[in-house]
Coordinates of C-alpha atoms in Angstrom, one line a residue:
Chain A
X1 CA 25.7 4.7 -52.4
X2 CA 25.8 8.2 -51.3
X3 CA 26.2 10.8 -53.7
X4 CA 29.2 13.4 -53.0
X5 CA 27.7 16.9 -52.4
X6 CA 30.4 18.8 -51.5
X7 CA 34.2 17.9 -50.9
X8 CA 35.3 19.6 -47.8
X9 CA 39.0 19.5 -47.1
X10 CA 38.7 19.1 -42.7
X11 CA 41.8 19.5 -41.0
X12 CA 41.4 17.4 -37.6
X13 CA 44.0 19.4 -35.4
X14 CA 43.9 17.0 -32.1
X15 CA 41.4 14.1 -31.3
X16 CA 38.8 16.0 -29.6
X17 CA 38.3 18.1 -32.8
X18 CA 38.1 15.5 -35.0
X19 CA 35.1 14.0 -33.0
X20 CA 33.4 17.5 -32.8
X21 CA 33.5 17.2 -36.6
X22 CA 32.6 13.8 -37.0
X23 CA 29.3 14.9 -35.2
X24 CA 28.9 17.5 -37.7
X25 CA 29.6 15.3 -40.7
X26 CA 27.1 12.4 -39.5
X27 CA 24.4 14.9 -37.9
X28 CA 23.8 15.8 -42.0
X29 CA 23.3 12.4 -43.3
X30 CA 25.2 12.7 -46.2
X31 CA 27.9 10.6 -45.6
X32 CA 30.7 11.1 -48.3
X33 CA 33.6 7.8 -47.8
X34 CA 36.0 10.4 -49.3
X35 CA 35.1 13.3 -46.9
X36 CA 35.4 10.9 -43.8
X37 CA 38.6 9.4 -45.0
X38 CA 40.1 12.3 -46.1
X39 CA 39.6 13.6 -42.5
X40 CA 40.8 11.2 -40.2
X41 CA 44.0 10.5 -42.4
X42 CA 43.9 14.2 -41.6
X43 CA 44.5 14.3 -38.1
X44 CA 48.1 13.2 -36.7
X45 CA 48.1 11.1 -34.2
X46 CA 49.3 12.4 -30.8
X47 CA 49.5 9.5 -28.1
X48 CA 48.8 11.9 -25.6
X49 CA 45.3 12.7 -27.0
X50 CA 44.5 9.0 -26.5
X51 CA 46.6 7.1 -24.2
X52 CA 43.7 7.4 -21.9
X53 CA 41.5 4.9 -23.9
X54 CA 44.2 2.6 -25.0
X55 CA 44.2 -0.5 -22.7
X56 CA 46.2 -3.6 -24.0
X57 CA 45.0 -7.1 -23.0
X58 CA 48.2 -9.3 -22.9
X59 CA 46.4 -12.6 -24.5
X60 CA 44.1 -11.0 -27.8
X61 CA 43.4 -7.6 -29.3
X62 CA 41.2 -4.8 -27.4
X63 CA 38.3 -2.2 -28.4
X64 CA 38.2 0.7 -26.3
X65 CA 34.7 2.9 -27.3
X66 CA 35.8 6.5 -27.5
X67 CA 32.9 8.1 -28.2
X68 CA 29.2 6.9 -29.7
X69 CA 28.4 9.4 -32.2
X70 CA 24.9 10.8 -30.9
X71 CA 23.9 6.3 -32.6
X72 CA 24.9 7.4 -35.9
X73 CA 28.6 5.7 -35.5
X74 CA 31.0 4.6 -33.0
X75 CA 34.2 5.7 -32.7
X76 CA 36.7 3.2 -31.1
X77 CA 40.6 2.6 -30.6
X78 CA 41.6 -1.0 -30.8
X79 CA 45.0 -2.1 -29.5
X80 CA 47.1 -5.0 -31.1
X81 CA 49.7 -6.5 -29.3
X82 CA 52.5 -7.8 -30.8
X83 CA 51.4 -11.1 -32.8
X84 CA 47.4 -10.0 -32.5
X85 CA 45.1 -10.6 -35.1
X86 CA 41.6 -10.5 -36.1
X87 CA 39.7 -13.4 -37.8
X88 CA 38.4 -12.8 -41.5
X89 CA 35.1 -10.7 -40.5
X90 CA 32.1 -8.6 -42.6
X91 CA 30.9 -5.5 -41.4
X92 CA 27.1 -6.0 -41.0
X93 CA 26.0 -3.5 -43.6
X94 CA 28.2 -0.6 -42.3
X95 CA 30.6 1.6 -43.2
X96 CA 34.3 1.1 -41.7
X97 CA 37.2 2.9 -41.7
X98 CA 40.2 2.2 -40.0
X99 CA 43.2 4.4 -39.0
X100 CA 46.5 3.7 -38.0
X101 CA 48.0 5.5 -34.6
X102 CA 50.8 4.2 -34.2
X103 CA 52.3 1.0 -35.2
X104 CA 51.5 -1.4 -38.6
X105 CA 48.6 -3.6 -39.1
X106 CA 48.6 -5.7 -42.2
X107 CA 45.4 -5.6 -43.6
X108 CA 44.3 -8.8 -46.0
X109 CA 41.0 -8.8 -48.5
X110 CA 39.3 -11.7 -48.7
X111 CA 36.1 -12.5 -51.4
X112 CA 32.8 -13.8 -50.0
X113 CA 33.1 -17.3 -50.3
X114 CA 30.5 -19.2 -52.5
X115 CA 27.4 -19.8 -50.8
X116 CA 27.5 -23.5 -52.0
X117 CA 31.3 -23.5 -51.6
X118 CA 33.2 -25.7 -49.2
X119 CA 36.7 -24.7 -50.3
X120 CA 39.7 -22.5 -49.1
X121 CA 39.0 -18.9 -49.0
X122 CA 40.2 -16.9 -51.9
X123 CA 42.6 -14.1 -50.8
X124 CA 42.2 -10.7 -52.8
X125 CA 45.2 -8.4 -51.3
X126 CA 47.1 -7.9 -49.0
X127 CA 48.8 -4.4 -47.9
X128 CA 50.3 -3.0 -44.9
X129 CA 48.8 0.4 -43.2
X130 CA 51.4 2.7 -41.7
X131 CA 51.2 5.1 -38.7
X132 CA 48.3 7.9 -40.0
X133 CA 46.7 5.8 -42.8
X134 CA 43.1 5.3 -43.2
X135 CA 41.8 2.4 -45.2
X136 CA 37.6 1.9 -45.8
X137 CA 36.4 -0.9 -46.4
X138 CA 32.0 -2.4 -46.4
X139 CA 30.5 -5.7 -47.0
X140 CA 30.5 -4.9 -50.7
X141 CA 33.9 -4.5 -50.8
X142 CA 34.4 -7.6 -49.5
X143 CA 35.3 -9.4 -46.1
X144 CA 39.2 -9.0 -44.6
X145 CA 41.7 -9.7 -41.6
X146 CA 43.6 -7.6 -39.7
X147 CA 46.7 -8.4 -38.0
X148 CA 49.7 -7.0 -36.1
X149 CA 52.7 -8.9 -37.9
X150 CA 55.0 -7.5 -35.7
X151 CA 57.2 -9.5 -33.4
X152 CA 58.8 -6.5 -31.4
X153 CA 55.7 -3.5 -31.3
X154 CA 52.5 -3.2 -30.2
X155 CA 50.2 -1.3 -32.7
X156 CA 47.0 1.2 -32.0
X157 CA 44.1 1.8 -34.6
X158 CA 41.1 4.4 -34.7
X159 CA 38.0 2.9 -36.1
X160 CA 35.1 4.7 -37.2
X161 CA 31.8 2.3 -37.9
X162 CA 28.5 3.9 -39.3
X163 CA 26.0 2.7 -38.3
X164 CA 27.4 1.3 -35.1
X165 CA 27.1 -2.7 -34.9
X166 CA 27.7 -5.1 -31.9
X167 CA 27.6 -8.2 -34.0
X168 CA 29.0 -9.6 -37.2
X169 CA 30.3 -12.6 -38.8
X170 CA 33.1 -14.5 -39.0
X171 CA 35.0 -16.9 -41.4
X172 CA 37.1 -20.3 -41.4
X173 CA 39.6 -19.4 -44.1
X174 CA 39.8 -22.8 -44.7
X175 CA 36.1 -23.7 -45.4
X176 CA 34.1 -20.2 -46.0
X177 CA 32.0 -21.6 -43.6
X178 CA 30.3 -18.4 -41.4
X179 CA 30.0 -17.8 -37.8
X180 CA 27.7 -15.1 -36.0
X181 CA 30.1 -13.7 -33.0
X182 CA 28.4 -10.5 -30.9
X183 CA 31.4 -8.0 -30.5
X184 CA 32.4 -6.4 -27.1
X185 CA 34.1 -3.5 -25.5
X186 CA 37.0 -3.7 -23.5
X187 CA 36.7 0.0 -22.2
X188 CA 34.3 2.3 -22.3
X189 CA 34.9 6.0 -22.8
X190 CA 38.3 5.5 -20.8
X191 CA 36.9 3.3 -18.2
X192 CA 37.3 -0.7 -18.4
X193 CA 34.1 -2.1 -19.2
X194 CA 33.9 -5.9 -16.4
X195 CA 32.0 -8.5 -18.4
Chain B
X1 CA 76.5 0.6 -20.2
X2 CA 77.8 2.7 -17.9
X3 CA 80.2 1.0 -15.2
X4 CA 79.0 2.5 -12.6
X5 CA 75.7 1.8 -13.6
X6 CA 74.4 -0.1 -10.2
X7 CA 76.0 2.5 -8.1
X8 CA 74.4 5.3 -9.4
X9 CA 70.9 4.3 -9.6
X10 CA 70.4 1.7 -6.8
X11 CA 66.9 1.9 -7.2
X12 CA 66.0 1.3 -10.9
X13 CA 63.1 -1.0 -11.3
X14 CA 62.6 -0.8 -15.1
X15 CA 65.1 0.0 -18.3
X16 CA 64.3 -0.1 -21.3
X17 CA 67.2 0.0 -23.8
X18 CA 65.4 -0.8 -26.7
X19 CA 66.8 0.0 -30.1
X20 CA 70.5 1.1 -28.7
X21 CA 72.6 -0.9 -31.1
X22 CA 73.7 -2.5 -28.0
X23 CA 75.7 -5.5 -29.0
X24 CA 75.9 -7.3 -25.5
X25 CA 74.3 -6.3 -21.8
X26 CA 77.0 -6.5 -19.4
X27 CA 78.4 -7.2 -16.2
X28 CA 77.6 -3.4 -15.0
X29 CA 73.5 -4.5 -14.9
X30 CA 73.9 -7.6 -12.5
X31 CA 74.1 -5.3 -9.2
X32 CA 70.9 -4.0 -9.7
X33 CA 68.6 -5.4 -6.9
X34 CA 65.8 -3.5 -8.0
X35 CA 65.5 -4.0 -11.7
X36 CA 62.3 -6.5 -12.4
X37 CA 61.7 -5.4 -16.0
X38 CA 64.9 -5.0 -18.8
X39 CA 63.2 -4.3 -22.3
X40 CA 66.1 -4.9 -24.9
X41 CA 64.6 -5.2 -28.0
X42 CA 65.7 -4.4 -31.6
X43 CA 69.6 -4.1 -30.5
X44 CA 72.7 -6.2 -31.8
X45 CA 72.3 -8.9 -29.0
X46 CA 72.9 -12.5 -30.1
X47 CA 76.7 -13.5 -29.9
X48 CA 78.1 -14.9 -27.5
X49 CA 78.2 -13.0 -24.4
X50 CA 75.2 -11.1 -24.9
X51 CA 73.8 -11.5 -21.7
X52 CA 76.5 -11.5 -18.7
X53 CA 77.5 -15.0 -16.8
X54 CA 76.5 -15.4 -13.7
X55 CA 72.9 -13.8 -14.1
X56 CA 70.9 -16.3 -12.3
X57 CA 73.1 -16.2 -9.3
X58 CA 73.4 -12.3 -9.5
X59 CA 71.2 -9.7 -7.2
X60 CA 70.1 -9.1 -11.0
X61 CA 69.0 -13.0 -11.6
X62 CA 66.6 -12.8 -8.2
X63 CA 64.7 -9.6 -9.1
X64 CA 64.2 -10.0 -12.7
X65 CA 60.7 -10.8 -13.7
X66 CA 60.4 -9.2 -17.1
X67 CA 63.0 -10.0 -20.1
X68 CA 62.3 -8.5 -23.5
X69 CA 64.7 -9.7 -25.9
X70 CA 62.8 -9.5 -29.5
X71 CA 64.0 -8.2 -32.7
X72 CA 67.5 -9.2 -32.0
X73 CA 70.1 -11.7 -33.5
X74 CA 70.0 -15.0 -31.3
X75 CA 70.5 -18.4 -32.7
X76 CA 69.6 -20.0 -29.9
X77 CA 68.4 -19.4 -26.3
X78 CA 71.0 -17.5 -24.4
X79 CA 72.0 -20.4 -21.9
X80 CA 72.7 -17.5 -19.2
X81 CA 69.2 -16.7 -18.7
X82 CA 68.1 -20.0 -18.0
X83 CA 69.0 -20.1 -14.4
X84 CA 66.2 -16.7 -14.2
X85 CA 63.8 -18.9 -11.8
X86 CA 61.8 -15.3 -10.8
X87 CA 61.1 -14.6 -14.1
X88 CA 57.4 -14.4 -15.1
X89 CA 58.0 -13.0 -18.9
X90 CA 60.5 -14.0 -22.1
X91 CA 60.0 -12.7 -25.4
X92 CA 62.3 -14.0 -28.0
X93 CA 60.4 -13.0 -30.7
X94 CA 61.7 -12.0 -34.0
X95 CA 65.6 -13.7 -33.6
X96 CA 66.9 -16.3 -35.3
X97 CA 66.3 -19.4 -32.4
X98 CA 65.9 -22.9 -34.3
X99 CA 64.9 -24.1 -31.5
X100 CA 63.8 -24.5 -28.0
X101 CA 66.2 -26.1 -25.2
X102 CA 64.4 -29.0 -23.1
X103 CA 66.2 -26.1 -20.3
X104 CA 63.3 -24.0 -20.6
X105 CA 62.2 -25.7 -17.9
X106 CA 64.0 -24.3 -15.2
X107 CA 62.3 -21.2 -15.5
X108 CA 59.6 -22.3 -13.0
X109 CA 57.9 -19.1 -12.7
X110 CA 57.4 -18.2 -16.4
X111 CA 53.9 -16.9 -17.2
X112 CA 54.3 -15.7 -20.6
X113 CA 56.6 -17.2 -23.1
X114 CA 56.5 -15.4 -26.6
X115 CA 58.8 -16.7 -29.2
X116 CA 56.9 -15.8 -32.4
X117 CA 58.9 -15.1 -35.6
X118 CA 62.0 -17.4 -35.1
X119 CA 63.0 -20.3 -37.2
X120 CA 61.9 -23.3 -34.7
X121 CA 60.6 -26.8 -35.9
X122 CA 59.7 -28.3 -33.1
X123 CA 58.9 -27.9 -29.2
X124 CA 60.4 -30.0 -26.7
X125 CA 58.3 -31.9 -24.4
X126 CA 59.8 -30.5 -21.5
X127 CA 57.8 -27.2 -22.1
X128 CA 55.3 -28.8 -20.7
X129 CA 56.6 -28.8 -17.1
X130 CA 56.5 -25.0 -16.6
X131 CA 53.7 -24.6 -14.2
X132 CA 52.4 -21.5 -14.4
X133 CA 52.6 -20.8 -18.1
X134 CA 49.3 -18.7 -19.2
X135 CA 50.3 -17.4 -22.4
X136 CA 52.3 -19.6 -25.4
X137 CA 53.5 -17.7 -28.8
X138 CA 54.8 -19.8 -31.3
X139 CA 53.4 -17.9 -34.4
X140 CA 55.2 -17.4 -37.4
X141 CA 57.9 -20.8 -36.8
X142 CA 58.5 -24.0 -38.9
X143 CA 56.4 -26.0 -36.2
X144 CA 55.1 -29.7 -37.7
X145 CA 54.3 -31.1 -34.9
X146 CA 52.6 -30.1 -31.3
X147 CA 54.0 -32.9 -28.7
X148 CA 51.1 -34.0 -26.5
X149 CA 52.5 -33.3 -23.5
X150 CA 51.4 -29.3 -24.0
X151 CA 48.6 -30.3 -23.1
X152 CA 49.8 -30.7 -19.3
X153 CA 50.0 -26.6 -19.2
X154 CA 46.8 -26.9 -17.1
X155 CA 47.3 -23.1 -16.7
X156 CA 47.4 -21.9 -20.1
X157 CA 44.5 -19.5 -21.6
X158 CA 46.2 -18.6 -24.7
X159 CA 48.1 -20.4 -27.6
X160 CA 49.1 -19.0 -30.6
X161 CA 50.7 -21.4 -33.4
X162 CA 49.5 -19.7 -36.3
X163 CA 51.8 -19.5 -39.7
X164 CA 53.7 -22.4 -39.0
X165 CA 53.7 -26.5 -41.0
X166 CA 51.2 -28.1 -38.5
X167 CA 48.4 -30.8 -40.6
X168 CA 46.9 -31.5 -37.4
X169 CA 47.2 -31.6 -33.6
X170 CA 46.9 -34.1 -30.9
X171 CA 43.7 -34.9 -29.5
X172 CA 44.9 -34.0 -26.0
X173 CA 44.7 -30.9 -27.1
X174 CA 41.0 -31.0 -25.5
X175 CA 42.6 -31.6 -22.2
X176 CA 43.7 -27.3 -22.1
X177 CA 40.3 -26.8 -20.4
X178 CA 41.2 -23.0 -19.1
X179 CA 42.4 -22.4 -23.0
X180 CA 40.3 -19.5 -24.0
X181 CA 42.4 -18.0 -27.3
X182 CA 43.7 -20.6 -30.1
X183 CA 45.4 -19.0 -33.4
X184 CA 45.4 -21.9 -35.7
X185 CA 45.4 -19.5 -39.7
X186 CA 47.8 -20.2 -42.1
X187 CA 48.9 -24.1 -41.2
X188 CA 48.4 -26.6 -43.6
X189 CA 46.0 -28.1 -41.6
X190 CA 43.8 -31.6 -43.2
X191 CA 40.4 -30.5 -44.1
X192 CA 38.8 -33.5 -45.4
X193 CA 38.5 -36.5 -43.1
X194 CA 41.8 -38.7 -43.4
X195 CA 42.1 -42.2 -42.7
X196 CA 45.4 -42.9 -42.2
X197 CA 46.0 -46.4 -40.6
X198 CA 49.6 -46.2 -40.4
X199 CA 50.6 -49.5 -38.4
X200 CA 53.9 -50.9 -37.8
X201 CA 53.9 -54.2 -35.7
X202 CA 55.6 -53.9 -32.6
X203 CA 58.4 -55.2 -31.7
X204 CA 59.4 -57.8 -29.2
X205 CA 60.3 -55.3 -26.7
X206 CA 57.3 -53.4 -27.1
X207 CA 54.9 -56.2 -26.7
X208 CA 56.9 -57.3 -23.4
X209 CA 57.1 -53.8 -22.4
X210 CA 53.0 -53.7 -22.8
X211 CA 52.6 -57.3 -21.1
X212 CA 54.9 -56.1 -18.1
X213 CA 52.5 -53.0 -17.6
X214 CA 49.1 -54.3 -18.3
X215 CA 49.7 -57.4 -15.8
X216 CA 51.0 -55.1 -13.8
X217 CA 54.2 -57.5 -13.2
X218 CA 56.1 -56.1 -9.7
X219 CA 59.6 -54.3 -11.0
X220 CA 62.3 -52.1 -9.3
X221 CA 64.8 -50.1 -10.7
X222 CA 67.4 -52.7 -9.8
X223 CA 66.0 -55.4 -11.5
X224 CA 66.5 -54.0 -15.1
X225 CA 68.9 -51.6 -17.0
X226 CA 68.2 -48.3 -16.8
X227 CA 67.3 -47.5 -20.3
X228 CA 64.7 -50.4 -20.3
X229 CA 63.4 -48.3 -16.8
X230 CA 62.8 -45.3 -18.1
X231 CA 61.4 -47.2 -21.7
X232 CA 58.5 -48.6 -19.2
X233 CA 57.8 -45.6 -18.0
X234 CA 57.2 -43.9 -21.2
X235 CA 53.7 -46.3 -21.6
X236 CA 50.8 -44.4 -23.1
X237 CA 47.5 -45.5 -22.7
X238 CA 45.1 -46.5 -25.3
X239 CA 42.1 -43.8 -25.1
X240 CA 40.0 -46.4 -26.1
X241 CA 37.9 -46.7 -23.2
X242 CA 36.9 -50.5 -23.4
X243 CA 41.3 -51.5 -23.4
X244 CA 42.9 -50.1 -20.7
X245 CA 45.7 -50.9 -22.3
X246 CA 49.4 -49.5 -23.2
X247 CA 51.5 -48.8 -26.4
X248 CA 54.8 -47.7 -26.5
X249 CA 56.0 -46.8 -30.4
X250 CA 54.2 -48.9 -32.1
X251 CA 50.5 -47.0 -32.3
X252 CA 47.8 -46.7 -35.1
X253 CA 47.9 -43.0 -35.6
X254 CA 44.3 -42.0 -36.9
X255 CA 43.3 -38.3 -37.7
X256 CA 39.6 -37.3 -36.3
X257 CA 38.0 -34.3 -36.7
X258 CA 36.2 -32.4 -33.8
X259 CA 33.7 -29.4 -34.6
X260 CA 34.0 -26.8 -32.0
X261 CA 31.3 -25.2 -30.7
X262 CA 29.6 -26.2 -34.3
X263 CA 32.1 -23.8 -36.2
X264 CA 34.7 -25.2 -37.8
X265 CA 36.8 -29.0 -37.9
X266 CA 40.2 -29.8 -36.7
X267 CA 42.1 -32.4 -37.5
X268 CA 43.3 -34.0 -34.5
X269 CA 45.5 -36.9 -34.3
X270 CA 43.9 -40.0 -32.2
X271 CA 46.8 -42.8 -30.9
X272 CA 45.4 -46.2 -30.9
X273 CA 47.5 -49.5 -29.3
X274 CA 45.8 -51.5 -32.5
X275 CA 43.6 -51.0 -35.8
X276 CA 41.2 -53.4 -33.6
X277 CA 40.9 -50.5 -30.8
X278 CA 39.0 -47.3 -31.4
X279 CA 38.6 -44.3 -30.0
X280 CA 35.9 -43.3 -27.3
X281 CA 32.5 -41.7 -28.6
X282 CA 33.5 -44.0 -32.2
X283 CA 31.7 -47.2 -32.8
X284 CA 33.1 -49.9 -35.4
X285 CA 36.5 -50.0 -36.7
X286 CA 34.7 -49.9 -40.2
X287 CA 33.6 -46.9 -40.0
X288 CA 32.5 -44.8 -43.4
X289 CA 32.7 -41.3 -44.1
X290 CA 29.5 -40.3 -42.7
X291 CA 29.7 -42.5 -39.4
X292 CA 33.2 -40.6 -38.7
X293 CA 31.8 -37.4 -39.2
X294 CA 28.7 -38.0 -36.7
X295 CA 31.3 -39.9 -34.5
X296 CA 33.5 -36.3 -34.7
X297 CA 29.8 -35.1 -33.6
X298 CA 29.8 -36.5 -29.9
X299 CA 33.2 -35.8 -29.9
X300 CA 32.0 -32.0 -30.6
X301 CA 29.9 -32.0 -28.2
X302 CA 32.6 -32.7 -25.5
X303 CA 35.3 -30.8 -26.5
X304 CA 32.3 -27.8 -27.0
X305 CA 31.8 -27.9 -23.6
X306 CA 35.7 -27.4 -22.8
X307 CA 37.2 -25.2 -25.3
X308 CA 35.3 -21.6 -25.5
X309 CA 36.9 -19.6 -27.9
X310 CA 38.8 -20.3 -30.5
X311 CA 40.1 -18.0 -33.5
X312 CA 40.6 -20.8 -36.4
X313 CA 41.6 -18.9 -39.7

């Protein structure tokens, strides 16, 4: 666990700053969970700033790679639409936070199931993130699923992973049992990734 | 709306009068030739007269192709829309529907159907006969049962039932080879391997119904009553390989699990004509717990090699 050196209060004015500062942050490997919270809740989100990289799929939700951190994170928007969800997934060993830009996303905690158990997944909490919020979670908080509840708007989220990962697992609720999926990229710095 | 709505703006293509307090669209829209997408949501829409008569015959009714009426107050599917046969896109979501009119039908060019968030307990066969549907929502509903028939939606890459009272699904499920995206979380879906030989003897109608069709005796429409017609030719065939033949209502109803792509198990429910019959890739009738799970094995494999991805829980 990192240990906080200094608290600085950043004030992300517009997207492009708060990725100039993200580089800073991460170029000092000292990563403070407070600091980098405290900073994307920070910035409020302005649609026009990211519009560009905010591609919807009509059948399941996208992630759009903004910007890859110089390998020390990757910065992505992911786009929900109205009834997407995620499965219950970990987070490889990394750090992930997880702002809302517009829209809800109902966020639920799961525990790591038993490694001999063969039983229903036990749910931890459940809360809802609004426009501008910035939840954190890593594998030792626990594993969780994210979902767009809502019937009648689409939602947008910024995520921020350190260290970057393209694969991760994920979980039958109903069993615990694992599965290794490699993650993808619907769009690349603006530009639809073909696969 | 403005009266003069469709002589002002001739040309519109898209309106979007989403969270209006609009009680009811009327008959100032249906002279738009133009319009192919009319986003409505989160408005007062749901009495009668919501949506004005005559829309499928109006210049409105040919051009339509998208309809978003979600987060609105119907109880049912607004009858007027049903004669929309351009449109490509409905959303209902997050109304009051209980359910879905065997109607639906007649919207022959419908692509994507979301009706997530409503009150609906079950799905009428006749869903099934929309050709070109890609994309099914039926999230957060009362659903128990999926009739077998969906799987005849040869076109459709993504289903979403998730949140709903479903304890298992029907094996022709396995039959949606272009299905890409299945949401199955948060159904009360049979985990452990049920045997559940529920038989009723058939009745006298049923076993001359089966005779009739598996001797293949010559019949016309004039030679019975109608009803007894169209009782024939709801036969269903045994998918036991080795029969070939028929059941009607009376079927052994047996829940198997298949492992896809070696991930997870659903339950899906096999029909059988008799306890005596048994399903493809399964050996005895007998069969113990761990024979069933290594017959759900081959079974795996096949259905593997049809369904690619699929979000269970």
């Amino acid at each position: 666990e990192e240990q906080l050196v200094q608290t600085e209060t950043w004030k992300a004015q517009s997207l492009q700053e708060l990725v100039r500062i993200l580089h800073r942050i991460f170029a000092e490997d000292k990563l403070s969970v407070e600091e980098v919270q405290a900073l994307m809740e920070s910035y409020d989100s302005n649609p026009e700033e990211w519009l560009q990289y905010a591609k919807f799929d009509q059948y399941r939700y996208t992630r759009n790679l903004v910007d890859s951190g110089n390998g020390k994170f990757n910065l992505m928007i992911l786009c929900w639409g109205e009834g997407h969800g995620s499965s219950i997934h970990d987070h490889t060993d990394s750090h992930c936070f997880m702002k809302i830009l517009q829209g809800n996303l109902k966020e639920t905690l799961f525990a790591w199931p038993e490694k001999k158990g063969n039983g229903e997944m036990t749910k931890k909490s459940e809360r809802v993130l609004r426009e501008n919020q910035c939840a954190y979670i890593n594998d030792s908080i626990g594993l969780h699923r994210v979902e767009n509840t809502s019937h009648t708007e689409s939602a947008v989220s910024l995520h921020l992973y350190s260290p970057p990962f393209d694969s991760c697992n994920t979980f039958d609720q109903r069993t615990g049992h694992k599965h290794k999926v490699k993650m993808t990229f619907y769009s690349q710095f603006g530009e639809r990734t073909l696969c | 709306l403005p009266a003069g709505l469709s002589q002002w703006f001739p040309a519109l293509e898209v309106l979007d009068v989403s969270g209006t307090g609009l009680a009811e669209l009327g008959a100032e829209l249906l002279a738009l030739p133009r319009l192919h997408t009319l986003l409505a949501k989160n408005n007062r829409l749901g009495g009668p007269g919501s949506l004005p008569k005559g829309l499928g015959q109006a210049p409105l009714g040919r051009s339509l192709r998208v309809l978003n009426l979600s987060g609105n107050r119907f109880a049912e599917v607004p009858p007027a829309l049903l004669g929309l046969r351009g449109l490509q896109s409905l959303s209902l979501g997050g109304n009051r529907l209980h359910g879905i009119p065997p109607e639906i039908q007649e919207l022959r060019s419908l692509e994507f159907l979301y009706l997530g968030g409503n009150f609906i307990t079950s799905i009428p066969p006749e869903l099934a006969n929309l050709p070109s549907l890609s994309y099914l929502v039926l999230c957060d509903n009362k659903i128990q049962s999926i009739p077998p028939q969906l799987a005849q939606l040869h076109s459709l890459r993504s289903l979403s039932l998730h949140n709903n009272l479903l304890t298992y699904l029907p094996r022709e499920i396995l039959n949606l080879v272009h299905l890409e995206e299945l949401s199955l979380r948060g159904n009360p879906l049979v985990v452990r391997f049920v045997r559940d030989l529920t038989y009723n003897p058939p009745s006298l109608q049923e076993l001359a119904g089966r005779t009739i069709k598996t001797r293949n005796v010559p019949y016309a429409p004039s030679d019975l009553p109608e009803n007894l017609v169209r009782y024939l030719s709801l036969a269903s065939n045994c998918p036991n390989p080795k029969c070939g033949g028929v059941y009607f209502d009376s079927c052994v109803r047996q829940i198997k699990f298949v492992d896809f792509c070696g991930k997870y198990r659903l339950p899906l429910m096999h029909y059988l004509c008799s306890p005596e019959c048994s399903s493809p890739c399964s050996s005895a009738s007998q069969s113990s717990t761990s024979q069933s799970e290594s017959d759900s094995e081959d079974e795996a494999s096949v259905a593997a090699r049809r369904m690619q991805k699929v979000l269970l829980g």
